[in-house]
mmCIF file of C-alpha atoms in Angstrom:
data_model
loop_
_atom_site.group_PDB
_atom_site.id
_atom_site.type_symbol
_atom_site.label_atom_id
_atom_site.label_comp_id
_atom_site.label_asym_id
_atom_site.label_seq_id
_atom_site.Cartn_x
_atom_site.Cartn_y
_atom_site.Cartn_z
ATOM 1 C CA MET A 1183 123.286 116.298 69.021
ATOM 2 C CA LYS A 1184 123.462 119.886 70.173
ATOM 3 C CA LEU A 1185 120.399 121.935 70.933
ATOM 4 C CA MET A 1186 120.909 125.582 70.177
ATOM 5 C CA PHE A 1187 118.175 127.635 71.701
ATOM 6 C CA TRP A 1188 119.681 130.954 70.716
ATOM 7 C CA LYS A 1189 119.407 130.306 66.990
ATOM 8 C CA LYS A 1190 116.058 131.103 65.483
ATOM 9 C CA ASP A 1191 114.617 129.631 62.353
ATOM 10 C CA PRO A 1192 114.355 132.390 59.679
ATOM 11 C CA ALA A 1193 111.179 130.875 58.253
ATOM 12 C CA ASP A 1194 109.547 131.009 61.703
ATOM 13 C CA GLU A 1195 110.522 134.659 62.122
ATOM 14 C CA ALA A 1196 109.152 135.540 58.674
ATOM 15 C CA ALA A 1197 105.847 133.822 59.475
ATOM 16 C CA LYS A 1198 105.569 135.770 62.733
ATOM 17 C CA ALA A 1199 106.282 139.040 60.921
ATOM 18 C CA VAL A 1200 103.623 138.333 58.295
ATOM 19 C CA THR A 1201 101.076 137.444 60.977
ATOM 20 C CA ARG A 1202 101.925 140.544 63.029
ATOM 21 C CA ASP A 1203 101.710 142.730 59.920
ATOM 22 C CA SER A 1204 98.366 141.183 58.934
ATOM 23 C CA TRP A 1205 96.838 141.872 62.351
ATOM 24 C CA TYR A 1206 98.135 145.445 62.309
ATOM 25 C CA ARG A 1207 96.691 145.969 58.819
ATOM 26 C CA PHE A 1208 93.335 144.529 59.907
ATOM 27 C CA PHE A 1209 93.257 146.801 62.981
ATOM 28 C CA MET A 1210 93.982 149.873 60.859
ATOM 29 C CA LEU A 1211 91.251 148.811 58.436
ATOM 30 C CA LEU A 1212 88.833 148.381 61.340
ATOM 31 C CA VAL A 1213 89.614 151.812 62.809
ATOM 32 C CA GLY A 1214 89.504 153.431 59.370
ATOM 33 C CA CYS A 1215 86.105 151.936 58.561
ATOM 34 C CA PHE A 1216 84.817 153.083 61.945
ATOM 35 C CA CYS A 1217 86.024 156.650 61.335
ATOM 36 C CA GLY A 1218 84.500 156.704 57.847
ATOM 37 C CA ALA A 1219 81.151 155.407 59.096
ATOM 38 C CA LEU A 1220 81.216 157.895 61.959
ATOM 39 C CA ALA A 1221 81.888 160.795 59.582
ATOM 40 C CA PHE A 1222 79.029 159.638 57.365
ATOM 41 C CA ASN A 1223 76.476 159.121 60.144
ATOM 42 C CA ILE A 1224 77.347 162.140 62.290
ATOM 43 C CA PHE A 1225 78.339 164.841 59.817
ATOM 44 C CA PHE A 1226 77.144 164.053 56.301
ATOM 45 C CA LEU A 1227 73.881 162.115 56.577
ATOM 46 C CA PRO A 1228 71.991 164.387 59.027
ATOM 47 C CA ARG A 1229 72.722 167.436 56.873
ATOM 48 C CA ASN A 1230 72.333 165.663 53.486
ATOM 49 C CA ILE A 1231 75.851 166.513 52.380
ATOM 50 C CA VAL A 1232 76.701 164.421 49.340
ATOM 51 C CA ILE A 1233 80.214 163.069 49.352
ATOM 52 C CA GLY A 1234 81.770 160.648 46.914
ATOM 53 C CA ASN A 1235 81.375 156.890 46.719
ATOM 54 C CA ILE A 1236 78.311 154.827 47.487
ATOM 55 C CA SER A 1237 77.711 156.862 50.646
ATOM 56 C CA GLY A 1238 77.032 159.975 48.610
ATOM 57 C CA LEU A 1239 74.809 158.066 46.210
ATOM 58 C CA SER A 1240 72.829 156.726 49.161
ATOM 59 C CA ILE A 1241 72.090 160.285 50.297
ATOM 60 C CA ILE A 1242 70.938 161.223 46.788
ATOM 61 C CA PHE A 1243 68.641 158.198 46.575
ATOM 62 C CA LYS A 1244 67.332 158.957 50.056
ATOM 63 C CA GLN A 1245 66.366 162.458 48.950
ATOM 64 C CA LEU A 1246 64.923 161.444 45.579
ATOM 65 C CA TYR A 1247 63.130 158.212 46.423
ATOM 66 C CA GLY A 1248 63.126 157.955 50.229
ATOM 67 C CA TRP A 1249 65.337 154.851 50.232
ATOM 68 C CA ASP A 1250 67.126 153.775 53.400
ATOM 69 C CA THR A 1251 70.785 154.787 53.196
ATOM 70 C CA THR A 1252 72.125 151.759 55.056
ATOM 71 C CA ALA A 1253 70.226 149.290 52.877
ATOM 72 C CA PHE A 1254 71.362 151.111 49.737
ATOM 73 C CA ILE A 1255 75.010 150.984 50.837
ATOM 74 C CA ILE A 1256 74.847 147.262 51.623
ATOM 75 C CA ILE A 1257 73.029 146.303 48.416
ATOM 76 C CA SER A 1258 75.277 148.468 46.234
ATOM 77 C CA SER A 1259 78.416 147.136 47.896
ATOM 78 C CA PHE A 1260 77.264 143.581 47.258
ATOM 79 C CA ALA A 1261 76.502 144.357 43.608
ATOM 80 C CA LEU A 1262 79.867 146.048 43.078
ATOM 81 C CA THR A 1263 81.627 143.101 44.709
ATOM 82 C CA ILE A 1264 80.082 140.782 42.135
ATOM 83 C CA VAL A 1265 81.201 143.092 39.321
ATOM 84 C CA SER A 1266 84.679 143.216 40.886
ATOM 85 C CA TRP A 1267 84.876 139.419 40.920
ATOM 86 C CA PHE A 1268 84.534 139.327 37.143
ATOM 87 C CA ALA A 1269 86.459 142.505 36.342
ATOM 88 C CA LEU A 1270 89.390 142.370 38.784
ATOM 89 C CA GLY A 1271 89.672 138.704 39.666
ATOM 90 C CA LYS A 1272 89.390 136.531 42.713
ATOM 91 C CA LYS A 1273 92.399 137.714 44.747
ATOM 92 C CA SER A 1274 91.663 141.418 44.494
ATOM 93 C CA THR A 1275 87.980 140.892 45.207
ATOM 94 C CA ILE A 1276 88.604 138.848 48.348
ATOM 95 C CA ASN A 1277 90.883 141.580 49.730
ATOM 96 C CA ASP A 1278 88.301 144.253 48.942
ATOM 97 C CA LEU A 1279 85.486 142.153 50.365
ATOM 98 C CA ILE A 1280 86.973 142.390 53.859
ATOM 99 C CA GLY A 1281 87.012 146.190 53.741
ATOM 100 C CA THR A 1282 83.554 146.344 52.193
ATOM 101 C CA ALA A 1283 82.076 144.072 54.846
ATOM 102 C CA LEU A 1284 83.755 146.027 57.655
ATOM 103 C CA PHE A 1285 82.496 149.348 56.321
ATOM 104 C CA ASP A 1286 78.957 147.984 55.995
ATOM 105 C CA ILE A 1287 79.090 146.644 59.553
ATOM 106 C CA MET A 1288 80.430 149.953 60.863
ATOM 107 C CA ILE A 1289 77.668 151.866 59.054
ATOM 108 C CA ILE A 1290 75.110 149.680 60.840
ATOM 109 C CA LEU A 1291 76.851 150.018 64.220
ATOM 110 C CA THR A 1292 77.192 153.804 64.019
ATOM 111 C CA GLU A 1293 73.737 154.390 62.550
ATOM 112 C CA ASN A 1294 72.317 155.725 65.836
ATOM 113 C CA PHE A 1295 75.422 157.630 66.939
ATOM 114 C CA GLY A 1296 73.891 160.811 65.549
ATOM 115 C CA SER A 1297 71.239 160.726 68.270
ATOM 116 C CA TYR A 1298 73.859 160.174 70.998
ATOM 117 C CA LEU A 1299 76.447 162.628 69.709
ATOM 118 C CA GLN A 1300 74.487 165.607 68.570
ATOM 119 C CA ILE A 1301 76.802 168.082 66.973
ATOM 120 C CA ASN A 1302 74.929 171.329 66.572
ATOM 121 C CA ILE A 1303 77.026 173.360 64.191
ATOM 122 C CA ASP A 1304 75.078 176.003 62.326
ATOM 123 C CA ASN A 1305 77.863 176.792 59.877
ATOM 124 C CA ILE A 1306 77.727 174.204 57.094
ATOM 125 C CA MET A 1307 81.344 174.942 56.151
ATOM 126 C CA LEU A 1308 82.542 173.774 59.574
ATOM 127 C CA VAL A 1309 80.493 170.587 59.220
ATOM 128 C CA VAL A 1310 82.102 169.897 55.848
ATOM 129 C CA ILE A 1311 85.595 170.624 57.217
ATOM 130 C CA PHE A 1312 85.239 168.387 60.282
ATOM 131 C CA GLY A 1313 83.456 165.647 58.354
ATOM 132 C CA GLY A 1314 86.061 165.811 55.608
ATOM 133 C CA LEU A 1315 88.853 165.702 58.174
ATOM 134 C CA LEU A 1316 87.432 162.576 59.798
ATOM 135 C CA SER A 1317 86.766 161.041 56.396
ATOM 136 C CA GLY A 1318 90.337 161.848 55.317
ATOM 137 C CA VAL A 1319 91.759 160.195 58.414
ATOM 138 C CA SER A 1320 89.599 157.198 57.578
ATOM 139 C CA ASN A 1321 90.935 156.973 54.040
ATOM 140 C CA GLY A 1322 94.504 157.395 55.287
ATOM 141 C CA LEU A 1323 94.121 154.486 57.683
ATOM 142 C CA ILE A 1324 92.390 152.254 55.145
ATOM 143 C CA TYR A 1325 94.739 152.854 52.219
#
């Protein structure tokens, strides 16, 4: 019986590649969610700039009814996840649930960053450009 240490099992290599790719994808998702939450809490929320998605709706409901933006985002995300389970199926919903949970956690973690990183820009157009740039980087990393 010969032992050949230089030959590698192709199935083992494929499993390592999938694991490495999964961790890289998770890291990019984590960084992307952090950038998106940072853009929301530093640029958009303090100046009541409505952007798309649930984040923009949370700002509208904050202005109209005084609702907490973080609570609105978490509750709406949970409700949309339930709708997704029935509309898109189990596999798609589980993949989206990871991103939804990470974004909700990052919103909570970066909630007070606005008080630490005060960006005093008087020109609203610059706020929209920098916030949109950070939000665009976020979307690029997530998708």
